[in-house]
CSV table of C-alpha atoms and ligand atoms in Angstrom, one decimal:
chain,number,residue,atom,x,y,z
Y,1,MET,CA,0.0,0.0,0.0
Y,2,ASN,CA,1.2,3.5,-0.9
Y,3,ARG,CA,0.7,5.4,2.3
Y,4,ASN,CA,2.0,8.7,3.7
Y,5,ASP,CA,1.2,8.9,7.4
Y,6,SER,CA,2.9,12.2,8.3
Y,7,VAL,CA,0.7,15.1,9.5
Y,8,ILE,CA,1.1,18.1,7.2
Y,9,SER,CA,0.1,21.7,7.6
Y,10,VAL,CA,-3.1,23.3,6.2
Y,11,GLU,CA,-0.9,25.2,3.6
Y,12,GLU,CA,0.9,22.1,2.5
Y,13,ALA,CA,-2.3,20.1,2.1
Y,14,LEU,CA,-4.0,22.9,0.1
Y,15,LYS,CA,-0.9,23.2,-2.1
Y,16,LYS,CA,-0.9,19.5,-2.9
Y,17,ILE,CA,-4.6,19.5,-3.6
Y,18,LEU,CA,-4.5,22.5,-5.9
Y,19,SER,CA,-1.5,21.1,-7.7
Y,20,ARG,CA,-3.7,18.2,-8.7
Y,21,VAL,CA,-6.7,20.0,-10.0
Y,22,GLN,CA,-6.9,21.5,-13.5
Y,23,VAL,CA,-9.1,24.3,-14.9
Y,24,LEU,CA,-11.9,22.4,-16.8
Y,25,SER,CA,-12.8,22.7,-20.4
Y,26,SER,CA,-15.2,25.3,-21.7
Y,27,GLU,CA,-18.7,24.9,-23.2
Y,28,LYS,CA,-21.3,27.2,-24.8
Y,29,LYS,CA,-24.2,27.7,-22.5
Y,30,PRO,CA,-27.5,29.7,-22.5
Y,31,LEU,CA,-26.8,33.2,-21.1
Y,32,LEU,CA,-28.7,32.9,-17.9
Y,33,GLU,CA,-27.0,29.6,-16.9
Y,34,CYS,CA,-23.7,31.3,-17.0
Y,35,LEU,CA,-24.2,33.4,-13.8
Y,36,GLY,CA,-21.2,33.0,-11.5
Y,37,GLN,CA,-19.1,31.2,-14.2
Y,38,VAL,CA,-15.9,32.2,-15.8
Y,39,ILE,CA,-16.2,33.4,-19.3
Y,40,ALA,CA,-13.8,31.6,-21.7
Y,41,GLU,CA,-14.0,34.1,-24.7
Y,42,ASN,CA,-13.3,37.7,-25.3
Y,43,VAL,CA,-16.6,39.4,-26.1
Y,44,HIS,CA,-16.5,42.3,-28.6
Y,45,ALA,CA,-19.6,44.4,-29.4
Y,46,GLY,CA,-21.0,43.7,-32.8
Y,47,PHE,CA,-22.8,47.1,-33.0
Y,48,ASP,CA,-23.2,50.3,-31.1
Y,49,VAL,CA,-25.3,50.4,-27.9
Y,50,PRO,CA,-27.6,52.2,-28.2
Y,51,SER,CA,-27.7,51.6,-31.9
Y,52,HIS,CA,-29.3,55.0,-32.6
Y,53,ASP,CA,-29.7,58.4,-30.9
Y,54,ASN,CA,-32.7,58.2,-28.7
Y,55,SER,CA,-34.7,60.2,-26.2
Y,56,ALA,CA,-33.7,60.1,-22.5
Y,57,MET,CA,-37.1,61.6,-21.5
Y,58,ASP,CA,-40.8,61.7,-22.4
Y,59,GLY,CA,-41.2,65.1,-24.1
Y,60,TYR,CA,-40.8,67.0,-27.3
Y,61,ALA,CA,-38.1,66.6,-29.9
Y,62,VAL,CA,-37.1,70.1,-31.1
Y,63,THR,CA,-34.3,72.1,-32.6
Y,64,ALA,CA,-32.4,73.9,-29.9
Y,65,GLU,CA,-32.2,76.9,-32.0
Y,66,SER,CA,-36.0,77.3,-32.2
Y,67,ILE,CA,-36.4,77.4,-28.4
Y,68,ARG,CA,-33.6,79.7,-27.7
Y,69,GLY,CA,-34.7,82.3,-25.1
Y,70,ALA,CA,-37.8,80.3,-24.0
Y,71,HIS,CA,-38.8,81.0,-20.4
Y,72,SER,CA,-41.6,80.1,-18.1
Y,73,LYS,CA,-42.9,83.6,-18.4
Y,74,ALA,CA,-42.3,83.8,-22.1
Y,75,PRO,CA,-42.8,80.3,-23.6
Y,76,VAL,CA,-42.0,79.6,-27.2
Y,77,VAL,CA,-44.9,78.0,-28.9
Y,78,LEU,CA,-44.1,75.2,-31.4
Y,79,ARG,CA,-46.4,73.4,-33.8
Y,80,ILE,CA,-46.7,69.6,-33.0
Y,81,VAL,CA,-46.2,67.7,-36.3
Y,82,GLY,CA,-46.3,64.2,-35.0
Y,83,GLU,CA,-45.5,61.6,-32.4
Y,84,VAL,CA,-42.8,58.9,-32.1
Y,85,ALA,CA,-43.1,56.0,-29.7
Y,86,ALA,CA,-40.2,53.8,-28.5
Y,87,GLY,CA,-39.6,51.1,-31.1
Y,88,SER,CA,-40.9,52.9,-34.1
Y,89,ILE,CA,-38.9,54.8,-36.7
Y,90,PRO,CA,-40.1,58.4,-37.2
Y,91,SER,CA,-41.2,59.3,-40.7
Y,92,LEU,CA,-41.4,63.0,-40.1
Y,93,LYS,CA,-38.6,65.6,-39.7
Y,94,VAL,CA,-38.4,68.3,-37.1
Y,95,GLU,CA,-37.8,71.8,-38.4
Y,96,SER,CA,-37.4,75.2,-36.8
Y,97,GLY,CA,-40.8,76.1,-35.2
Y,98,THR,CA,-42.0,72.5,-35.0
Y,99,ALA,CA,-41.9,69.7,-32.4
Y,100,ILE,CA,-42.5,65.9,-32.4
Y,101,ARG,CA,-43.9,64.3,-29.2
Y,102,ILE,CA,-41.4,61.6,-28.2
Y,103,MET,CA,-41.3,58.8,-25.7
Y,104,THR,CA,-38.2,57.7,-23.6
Y,105,GLY,CA,-36.1,55.4,-25.8
Y,106,ALA,CA,-37.7,56.5,-29.1
Y,107,PHE,CA,-35.6,57.2,-32.2
Y,108,ILE,CA,-34.7,60.9,-32.4
Y,109,PRO,CA,-36.3,62.3,-35.6
Y,110,ASP,CA,-34.1,63.9,-38.3
Y,111,GLY,CA,-33.7,67.6,-37.7
Y,112,ALA,CA,-34.1,67.4,-33.9
Y,113,ASP,CA,-31.2,68.1,-31.7
Y,114,ALA,CA,-32.8,68.4,-28.2
Y,115,VAL,CA,-35.6,66.9,-26.2
Y,116,VAL,CA,-37.7,69.1,-23.9
Y,117,PRO,CA,-39.2,67.1,-21.0
Y,118,TYR,CA,-43.0,67.4,-20.6
Y,119,GLU,CA,-42.5,69.1,-17.2
Y,120,GLU,CA,-40.8,72.0,-19.1
Y,121,THR,CA,-43.8,72.5,-21.4
Y,122,ASP,CA,-47.4,73.7,-20.9
Y,123,GLU,CA,-48.8,70.5,-22.2
Y,124,ILE,CA,-50.7,69.6,-19.0
Y,125,GLU,CA,-52.4,73.0,-18.7
Y,126,ARG,CA,-53.3,72.9,-22.4
Y,127,ARG,CA,-54.8,69.4,-22.0
Y,128,LYS,CA,-56.9,70.6,-19.1
Y,129,GLU,CA,-58.0,73.7,-21.0
Y,130,LYS,CA,-58.4,71.6,-24.2
Y,131,THR,CA,-56.1,74.1,-26.0
Y,132,LEU,CA,-53.4,71.6,-27.0
Y,133,ASN,CA,-54.6,71.9,-30.7
Y,134,ASN,CA,-51.3,70.8,-32.1
Y,135,GLN,CA,-49.4,73.5,-30.3
Y,136,VAL,CA,-47.2,73.4,-27.2
Y,137,GLY,CA,-45.5,76.1,-25.2
Y,138,ILE,CA,-41.8,75.4,-24.3
Y,139,ARG,CA,-40.7,77.0,-21.1
Y,140,VAL,CA,-37.0,76.4,-21.2
Y,141,SER,CA,-34.1,77.1,-23.5
Y,142,LEU,CA,-31.9,74.0,-23.8
Y,143,PRO,CA,-28.5,73.6,-25.5
Y,144,ALA,CA,-28.3,71.2,-28.5
Y,145,GLY,CA,-27.8,67.6,-27.3
Y,146,SER,CA,-30.0,67.9,-24.2
Y,147,ASN,CA,-31.8,64.7,-23.1
Y,148,ILE,CA,-30.5,62.8,-26.1
Y,149,ARG,CA,-28.7,59.5,-25.5
Y,150,ARG,CA,-26.1,59.3,-28.3
Y,151,ARG,CA,-25.6,56.2,-30.5
Y,152,GLY,CA,-22.7,54.2,-29.0
Y,153,GLU,CA,-22.6,56.2,-25.7
Y,154,ASP,CA,-22.8,52.9,-23.7
Y,155,ILE,CA,-20.8,50.6,-25.9
Y,156,THR,CA,-19.2,51.2,-29.3
Y,157,SER,CA,-19.1,48.7,-32.1
Y,158,GLY,CA,-15.9,46.5,-31.9
Y,159,GLN,CA,-15.2,47.4,-28.3
Y,160,LEU,CA,-13.8,44.7,-26.1
Y,161,VAL,CA,-16.6,44.4,-23.6
Y,162,LEU,CA,-15.8,41.4,-21.5
Y,163,LYS,CA,-12.4,39.8,-21.1
Y,164,LYS,CA,-11.8,36.0,-20.9
Y,165,GLY,CA,-11.4,35.0,-17.3
Y,166,ARG,CA,-14.0,37.3,-15.8
Y,167,VAL,CA,-16.6,35.9,-13.4
Y,168,LEU,CA,-20.0,36.7,-14.8
Y,169,GLY,CA,-22.3,38.7,-12.4
Y,170,PRO,CA,-25.8,40.0,-13.0
Y,171,ALA,CA,-24.4,43.2,-14.7
Y,172,ASP,CA,-22.3,41.1,-17.1
Y,173,ILE,CA,-25.3,39.0,-18.0
Y,174,GLY,CA,-27.3,42.2,-18.7
Y,175,VAL,CA,-24.5,43.7,-20.9
Y,176,LEU,CA,-24.2,40.4,-22.8
Y,177,ALA,CA,-28.0,40.5,-23.4
Y,178,SER,CA,-27.8,44.1,-24.6
Y,179,LEU,CA,-25.4,42.8,-27.2
Y,180,GLY,CA,-27.8,40.0,-28.2
Y,181,LYS,CA,-25.5,37.2,-27.0
Y,182,SER,CA,-27.7,34.3,-26.1
Y,183,LEU,CA,-25.0,31.6,-25.9
Y,184,ILE,CA,-21.7,32.2,-24.0
Y,185,GLU,CA,-18.5,30.2,-23.8
Y,186,VAL,CA,-17.8,29.5,-20.1
Y,187,ILE,CA,-15.6,27.1,-18.2
Y,188,ARG,CA,-17.9,24.3,-17.2
Y,189,ARG,CA,-19.0,23.6,-13.7
Y,190,PRO,CA,-17.3,20.6,-12.1
Y,191,VAL,CA,-19.4,17.5,-11.3
Y,192,VAL,CA,-18.6,16.5,-7.8
Y,193,GLY,CA,-19.5,13.0,-6.7
Y,194,ILE,CA,-20.4,12.7,-3.0
Y,195,LEU,CA,-20.4,9.4,-1.2
Y,196,ALA,CA,-21.2,8.8,2.5
Y,197,THR,CA,-19.7,5.9,4.3
Y,198,GLY,CA,-20.5,3.9,7.4
Y,199,ASP,CA,-22.7,1.0,8.5
Y,200,GLU,CA,-24.5,3.4,10.9
Y,201,VAL,CA,-25.5,5.9,8.3
Y,202,VAL,CA,-28.9,5.7,6.6
Y,203,ASP,CA,-30.6,7.9,4.1
Y,204,ILE,CA,-33.1,10.6,5.2
Y,205,VAL,CA,-36.0,9.1,3.3
Y,206,GLN,CA,-36.4,6.1,5.6
Y,207,PRO,CA,-37.4,5.9,9.3
Y,208,LEU,CA,-34.4,6.0,11.6
Y,209,PRO,CA,-33.5,2.5,13.0
Y,210,LYS,CA,-32.2,2.2,16.5
Y,211,GLY,CA,-28.4,2.7,16.6
Y,212,LYS,CA,-28.3,4.5,13.2
Y,213,ILE,CA,-27.9,8.1,12.2
Y,214,TYR,CA,-29.1,10.0,9.2
Y,215,ASN,CA,-26.7,10.9,6.4
Y,216,SER,CA,-26.3,14.6,7.0
Y,217,ASN,CA,-22.9,14.9,5.4
Y,218,SER,CA,-23.9,14.2,1.9
Y,219,TYR,CA,-26.5,16.9,2.1
Y,220,SER,CA,-24.4,19.6,3.7
Y,221,LEU,CA,-21.6,18.8,1.3
Y,222,ALA,CA,-23.9,18.8,-1.7
Y,223,ALA,CA,-25.3,22.2,-0.6
Y,224,GLU,CA,-21.7,23.5,-0.3
Y,225,VAL,CA,-20.9,22.3,-3.8
Y,226,ILE,CA,-24.0,24.1,-5.2
Y,227,LYS,CA,-23.1,27.2,-3.3
Y,228,CYS,CA,-19.6,27.4,-4.8
Y,229,GLY,CA,-20.9,26.7,-8.3
Y,230,GLY,CA,-20.3,22.9,-8.8
Y,231,VAL,CA,-22.8,20.2,-9.6
Y,232,PRO,CA,-23.2,17.6,-6.9
Y,233,THR,CA,-24.0,14.0,-7.7
Y,234,LEU,CA,-25.1,12.0,-4.7
Y,235,LEU,CA,-23.7,8.5,-4.8
Y,236,GLY,CA,-25.5,7.2,-1.8
Y,237,ILE,CA,-24.0,5.4,1.2
Y,238,ALA,CA,-21.4,2.7,1.2
Y,239,GLY,CA,-21.3,0.3,4.2
Y,240,ASP,CA,-18.1,-0.4,6.0
Y,241,ASN,CA,-16.9,-3.3,3.9
Y,242,LEU,CA,-14.1,-3.0,1.4
Y,243,LYS,CA,-15.9,-4.7,-1.5
Y,244,GLN,CA,-19.0,-2.5,-1.3
Y,245,LEU,CA,-17.0,0.7,-0.7
Y,246,LYS,CA,-14.7,-0.1,-3.6
Y,247,SER,CA,-17.5,-0.7,-6.1
Y,248,THR,CA,-19.5,2.4,-5.0
Y,249,MET,CA,-16.4,4.6,-5.1
Y,250,LEU,CA,-15.4,3.4,-8.5
Y,251,SER,CA,-19.0,3.6,-9.9
Y,252,GLY,CA,-19.0,7.2,-9.0
Y,253,ILE,CA,-15.7,8.0,-10.5
Y,254,ASP,CA,-17.2,9.6,-13.6
Y,255,CYS,CA,-16.9,13.0,-12.1
Y,256,ASP,CA,-14.3,15.8,-11.8
Y,257,LEU,CA,-13.8,15.4,-8.1
Y,258,LEU,CA,-14.9,12.6,-5.7
Y,259,ILE,CA,-15.7,13.5,-2.1
Y,260,THR,CA,-16.2,10.8,0.5
Y,261,SER,CA,-17.1,11.4,4.1
Y,262,GLY,CA,-16.0,9.2,6.9
Y,263,GLY,CA,-13.9,6.1,6.9
Y,264,VAL,CA,-10.5,7.9,7.1
Y,265,SER,CA,-9.8,8.1,10.8
Y,266,MET,CA,-7.9,5.5,12.9
Y,267,GLY,CA,-10.9,3.2,13.5
Y,268,ASP,CA,-11.1,-0.4,12.5
Y,269,TYR,CA,-13.6,0.4,9.7
Y,270,ASP,CA,-11.9,3.3,8.2
Y,271,ILE,CA,-11.3,1.7,4.8
Y,272,VAL,CA,-11.6,4.6,2.4
Y,273,ARG,CA,-7.8,5.0,2.5
Y,274,GLU,CA,-7.4,1.3,1.5
Y,275,VAL,CA,-9.5,1.8,-1.6
Y,276,LEU,CA,-7.7,5.0,-2.5
Y,277,ALA,CA,-4.3,3.3,-2.1
Y,278,ALA,CA,-5.4,0.2,-4.0
Y,279,GLU,CA,-7.1,2.1,-6.9
Y,280,GLY,CA,-4.8,5.1,-7.1
Y,281,LYS,CA,-2.3,6.9,-5.0
Y,282,GLU,CA,-2.7,8.6,-1.7
Y,283,ASP,CA,-0.9,12.0,-1.6
Y,284,PHE,CA,-1.4,12.7,2.1
Y,285,TRP,CA,-3.4,11.8,5.2
Y,286,THR,CA,-3.9,13.8,8.3
Y,287,VAL,CA,-3.7,17.6,8.5
Y,288,ARG,CA,-2.6,19.6,11.5
Y,289,MET,CA,-6.0,21.2,12.0
Y,290,LYS,CA,-9.0,20.9,14.3
Y,291,PRO,CA,-11.6,19.9,13.3
Y,292,GLY,CA,-10.6,17.9,10.3
Y,293,LYS,CA,-7.4,16.1,11.2
Y,294,PRO,CA,-8.2,12.8,9.5
Y,295,LEU,CA,-8.3,13.9,5.8
Y,296,ALA,CA,-7.1,11.8,3.0
Y,297,PHE,CA,-6.3,13.1,-0.5
Y,298,GLY,CA,-5.1,11.4,-3.6
Y,299,MET,CA,-5.8,10.5,-7.2
Y,300,LEU,CA,-8.0,7.6,-8.1
Y,301,LYS,CA,-7.4,5.8,-11.4
Y,302,ARG,CA,-10.3,5.2,-13.8
Y,303,THR,CA,-10.4,2.2,-16.1
Y,304,ASP,CA,-9.8,4.6,-19.0
Y,305,GLY,CA,-6.6,5.7,-17.4
Y,306,ALA,CA,-7.9,9.2,-16.3
Y,307,LYS,CA,-7.0,10.3,-12.8
Y,308,ILE,CA,-9.7,11.8,-10.6
Y,309,PRO,CA,-8.9,13.8,-7.4
Y,310,HIS,CA,-10.4,12.2,-4.4
Y,311,LEU,CA,-10.9,14.0,-1.1
Y,312,GLY,CA,-11.6,11.8,1.8
Y,313,LEU,CA,-13.2,14.1,4.3
Y,314,PRO,CA,-13.7,13.2,8.0
Y,315,GLY,CA,-17.1,11.7,9.0
Y,316,ASN,CA,-17.8,14.1,11.8
Y,317,PRO,CA,-20.3,16.5,10.4
Y,318,VAL,CA,-18.5,19.7,11.4
Y,319,GLY,CA,-15.1,18.3,10.4
Y,320,SER,CA,-16.5,17.5,6.9
Y,321,MET,CA,-18.0,21.0,6.5
Y,322,VAL,CA,-14.9,22.8,7.7
Y,323,THR,CA,-12.5,20.7,5.6
Y,324,PHE,CA,-14.8,21.3,2.6
Y,325,GLU,CA,-14.5,25.1,3.2
Y,326,VAL,CA,-10.7,24.9,3.5
Y,327,PHE,CA,-9.9,22.4,0.8
Y,328,ALA,CA,-12.8,21.3,-1.4
Y,329,ARG,CA,-14.1,24.8,-2.1
Y,330,PRO,CA,-10.8,26.2,-3.4
Y,331,ALA,CA,-10.3,23.1,-5.6
Y,332,ILE,CA,-13.8,23.5,-7.1
Y,333,LEU,CA,-13.2,27.2,-7.7
Y,334,ARG,CA,-9.9,26.5,-9.4
Y,335,MET,CA,-11.6,23.9,-11.7
Y,336,MET,CA,-14.1,26.6,-12.6
Y,337,GLY,CA,-11.2,28.9,-13.7
Y,338,LYS,CA,-11.5,31.2,-10.8
Y,339,THR,CA,-8.4,32.8,-9.3
Y,340,ASP,CA,-9.8,34.2,-6.1
Y,341,LEU,CA,-10.0,31.1,-4.0
Y,342,THR,CA,-10.3,32.5,-0.6
Y,343,LYS,CA,-13.2,33.4,1.6
Y,344,PRO,CA,-13.3,37.0,3.1
Y,345,ASN,CA,-10.9,37.2,5.9
Y,346,ILE,CA,-11.2,39.7,8.7
Y,347,GLN,CA,-9.6,40.4,12.1
Y,348,ALA,CA,-11.8,40.3,15.1
Y,349,VAL,CA,-11.4,40.7,18.9
Y,350,MET,CA,-12.2,37.4,20.7
Y,351,GLU,CA,-14.9,37.8,23.3
Y,352,ASP,CA,-14.1,34.4,24.9
Y,353,ALA,CA,-11.1,32.1,25.2
Y,354,VAL,CA,-10.1,29.2,23.0
Y,355,THR,CA,-7.5,26.8,24.2
Y,356,ASN,CA,-5.3,24.8,21.8
Y,357,ARG,CA,-4.0,21.6,23.4
Y,358,ASP,CA,-2.3,19.7,20.6
Y,359,GLU,CA,-0.6,22.2,18.4
Y,360,ARG,CA,-3.2,22.0,15.6
Y,361,ARG,CA,-4.7,24.9,13.7
Y,362,ILE,CA,-8.1,25.4,15.2
Y,363,PHE,CA,-11.0,26.6,13.1
Y,364,ALA,CA,-13.4,27.7,15.9
Y,365,ARG,CA,-17.0,28.3,15.0
Y,366,VAL,CA,-17.7,31.9,16.0
Y,367,VAL,CA,-20.4,34.5,15.8
Y,368,VAL,CA,-18.9,37.7,14.4
Y,369,THR,CA,-20.6,41.0,15.2
Y,370,ARG,CA,-19.5,44.5,14.3
Y,371,LYS,CA,-19.6,47.3,16.9
Y,372,ASN,CA,-18.5,50.8,16.2
Y,373,GLY,CA,-16.7,49.6,13.0
Y,374,LYS,CA,-14.8,46.9,14.9
Y,375,PHE,CA,-15.3,43.1,14.6
Y,376,PHE,CA,-15.8,40.9,17.6
Y,377,ALA,CA,-16.0,37.1,17.6
Y,378,ARG,CA,-17.5,34.8,20.2
Y,379,THR,CA,-17.6,31.0,20.0
Y,380,THR,CA,-20.9,29.3,19.3
Y,381,GLY,CA,-20.5,27.2,22.4
Y,382,PRO,CA,-19.3,23.6,22.7
Y,383,GLN,CA,-16.9,22.9,19.8
Y,384,GLY,CA,-17.4,19.1,19.5
Y,385,SER,CA,-17.0,18.2,15.8
Y,386,GLY,CA,-20.3,16.3,15.9
Y,387,ILE,CA,-22.3,19.3,16.9
Y,388,LEU,CA,-23.6,20.2,13.5
Y,389,SER,CA,-26.2,22.7,14.7
Y,390,SER,CA,-23.3,24.9,15.9
Y,391,MET,CA,-22.7,25.6,12.2
Y,392,ILE,CA,-26.1,27.2,11.9
Y,393,LYS,CA,-25.1,29.8,14.5
Y,394,ALA,CA,-21.6,30.4,13.1
Y,395,ASN,CA,-20.9,33.1,10.5
Y,396,GLY,CA,-17.1,32.6,10.7
Y,397,LEU,CA,-14.3,30.4,11.7
Y,398,ALA,CA,-11.8,32.0,14.0
Y,399,ILE,CA,-8.3,30.7,13.3
Y,400,VAL,CA,-6.1,29.8,16.2
Y,401,PRO,CA,-2.5,29.1,14.9
Y,402,GLU,CA,-0.9,25.8,15.8
Y,403,ASN,CA,1.9,27.5,17.8
Y,404,ILE,CA,-0.5,29.3,20.1
Y,405,ASN,CA,-1.7,27.5,23.2
Y,406,GLU,CA,-4.5,29.8,24.1
Y,407,VAL,CA,-6.4,32.8,22.6
Y,408,LYS,CA,-7.7,34.9,25.5
Y,409,ALA,CA,-10.7,37.2,25.5
Y,410,GLY,CA,-9.5,40.5,24.1
Y,411,ASP,CA,-6.9,38.9,21.7
Y,412,THR,CA,-7.2,39.6,18.0
Y,413,VAL,CA,-7.6,36.7,15.7
Y,414,ASP,CA,-8.1,36.1,11.9
Y,415,VAL,CA,-11.5,35.0,11.0
Y,416,MET,CA,-12.5,33.3,7.8
Y,417,MET,CA,-16.0,34.4,7.1
Y,418,LEU,CA,-18.4,31.7,6.0
Y,419,ASP,CA,-20.5,33.9,3.8
Y,420,ASP,CA,-19.0,35.2,0.5
Y,421,ALA,CA,-19.4,38.8,1.9
Y,422,VAL,CA,-18.8,40.2,5.4
Y,423,ASN,CA,-22.4,40.4,6.5
Y,424,CYS,CA,-22.5,41.4,10.1
T,1,AMP,P1,-15.8,8.1,10.8
T,1,AMP,O1,-14.9,9.2,10.3
T,1,AMP,O2,-16.3,7.2,9.7
T,1,AMP,O3,-15.2,7.4,11.9
T,1,AMP,O4,-17.0,8.9,11.4
T,1,AMP,C1,-16.9,9.8,12.4
T,1,AMP,C2,-18.2,10.2,13.0
T,1,AMP,O5,-19.0,10.9,12.0
T,1,AMP,C3,-19.0,9.1,13.5
T,1,AMP,O6,-19.7,9.5,14.6
T,1,AMP,C4,-20.0,8.9,12.3
T,1,AMP,O7,-21.2,8.3,12.8
T,1,AMP,C5,-20.2,10.3,11.8
T,1,AMP,N1,-20.6,10.2,10.4
T,1,AMP,C6,-20.0,9.6,9.5
T,1,AMP,N2,-20.6,9.7,8.3
T,1,AMP,C7,-21.6,10.6,8.5
T,1,AMP,C8,-22.6,11.1,7.7
T,1,AMP,N3,-22.7,10.8,6.4
T,1,AMP,N4,-23.6,11.9,8.2
T,1,AMP,C9,-23.5,12.2,9.6
T,1,AMP,N5,-22.6,11.7,10.4
T,1,AMP,C10,-21.7,10.9,9.9
T,2,MG,MG1,-17.2,5.4,9.6
């Protein structure tokens, strides 16, 4: 068996994992499905946006010259020769002394070089008095160009609008739509196989037999995968026997990353490592961290020769979630072509103490609050790695370095925030 039993640091473990994962191939996808993905093409505008001069207001298209000197006490009266709605092409021209009613977004008629908003005309009074009669009084003098959105003022034809490598957000999706792009080349989402292990673990759809527990790990991990942009495939639960585990692990190998939970600690039934060693190569086992020390990583070999990264996360529900955050999430983001692999990191003043007995890096579940612009962190309570409900309370993981025996109340610590933004 090819085993490496030395405990390594969080940094070493992450480095090894990232060195084994590749940016995935790209694919063309419908625009809206690309949110949060990395664009794999440079997008140039095929035309000007807007494609024609259009009105920024509801009002009257005029020539600036014909309303020169207009004032609320001395309105200039123009003859209304027509109307142009958004989406239609005006057939009439504006000349000196005439105006065309125009709606926001409508094509500016030939001859017009300014739009006077309704509020700056006497249209409402004339309507009330029924004296509109194809005439309108203009109460302001406006320079040429007023209230006209120029052709190409947003984007000019040929312009590089989005660069390869950018993560698409809602504004990018909107801009791509404004350019009529319905299919976009993006780096595909990784498919992540998730397999639970353990004779005591049963699926949530059945009544809970005595002595068993529900499979929470597969669900928390699948939710994590979705949250960071991957596609989870639930591979079920493998019992604690080598044959069954091996066949389920290998049946789920048609994915970009295989995550198992459980079966990697020192216990008699911790056989995930045996399969990894027999069907591939283990890169490391055990990381100097808490929770999450028993963590195996290596490459599994498929029958077609391809190698698939396999992360064997601990079975304890908190350990599996924390190790997902620290190791699986960056790996998934890297596969998606992302370069920012870290969660927001802040510094906070601890409100209670955390002791570190065995020189591991502690990721303590904390509630971070902000008071007068300063962050404070207090632990969620008991830190047992089976206490999954503590993860509901936590919005961050306070990091106690391996060389520090105790963090006291009042000490400043780094906190890895669990949300993608610092919301507190
Ligand atoms: P193991 O790493 O397999 O020794 O498991 C460590 C602890 O995590 C044990 O108490 C298991 O019962 C628990 N555990 C393992 N797998 C799961 C799971 N899928 N869902 C919830 N708890 C689990
Ligand atoms: Mg187990």
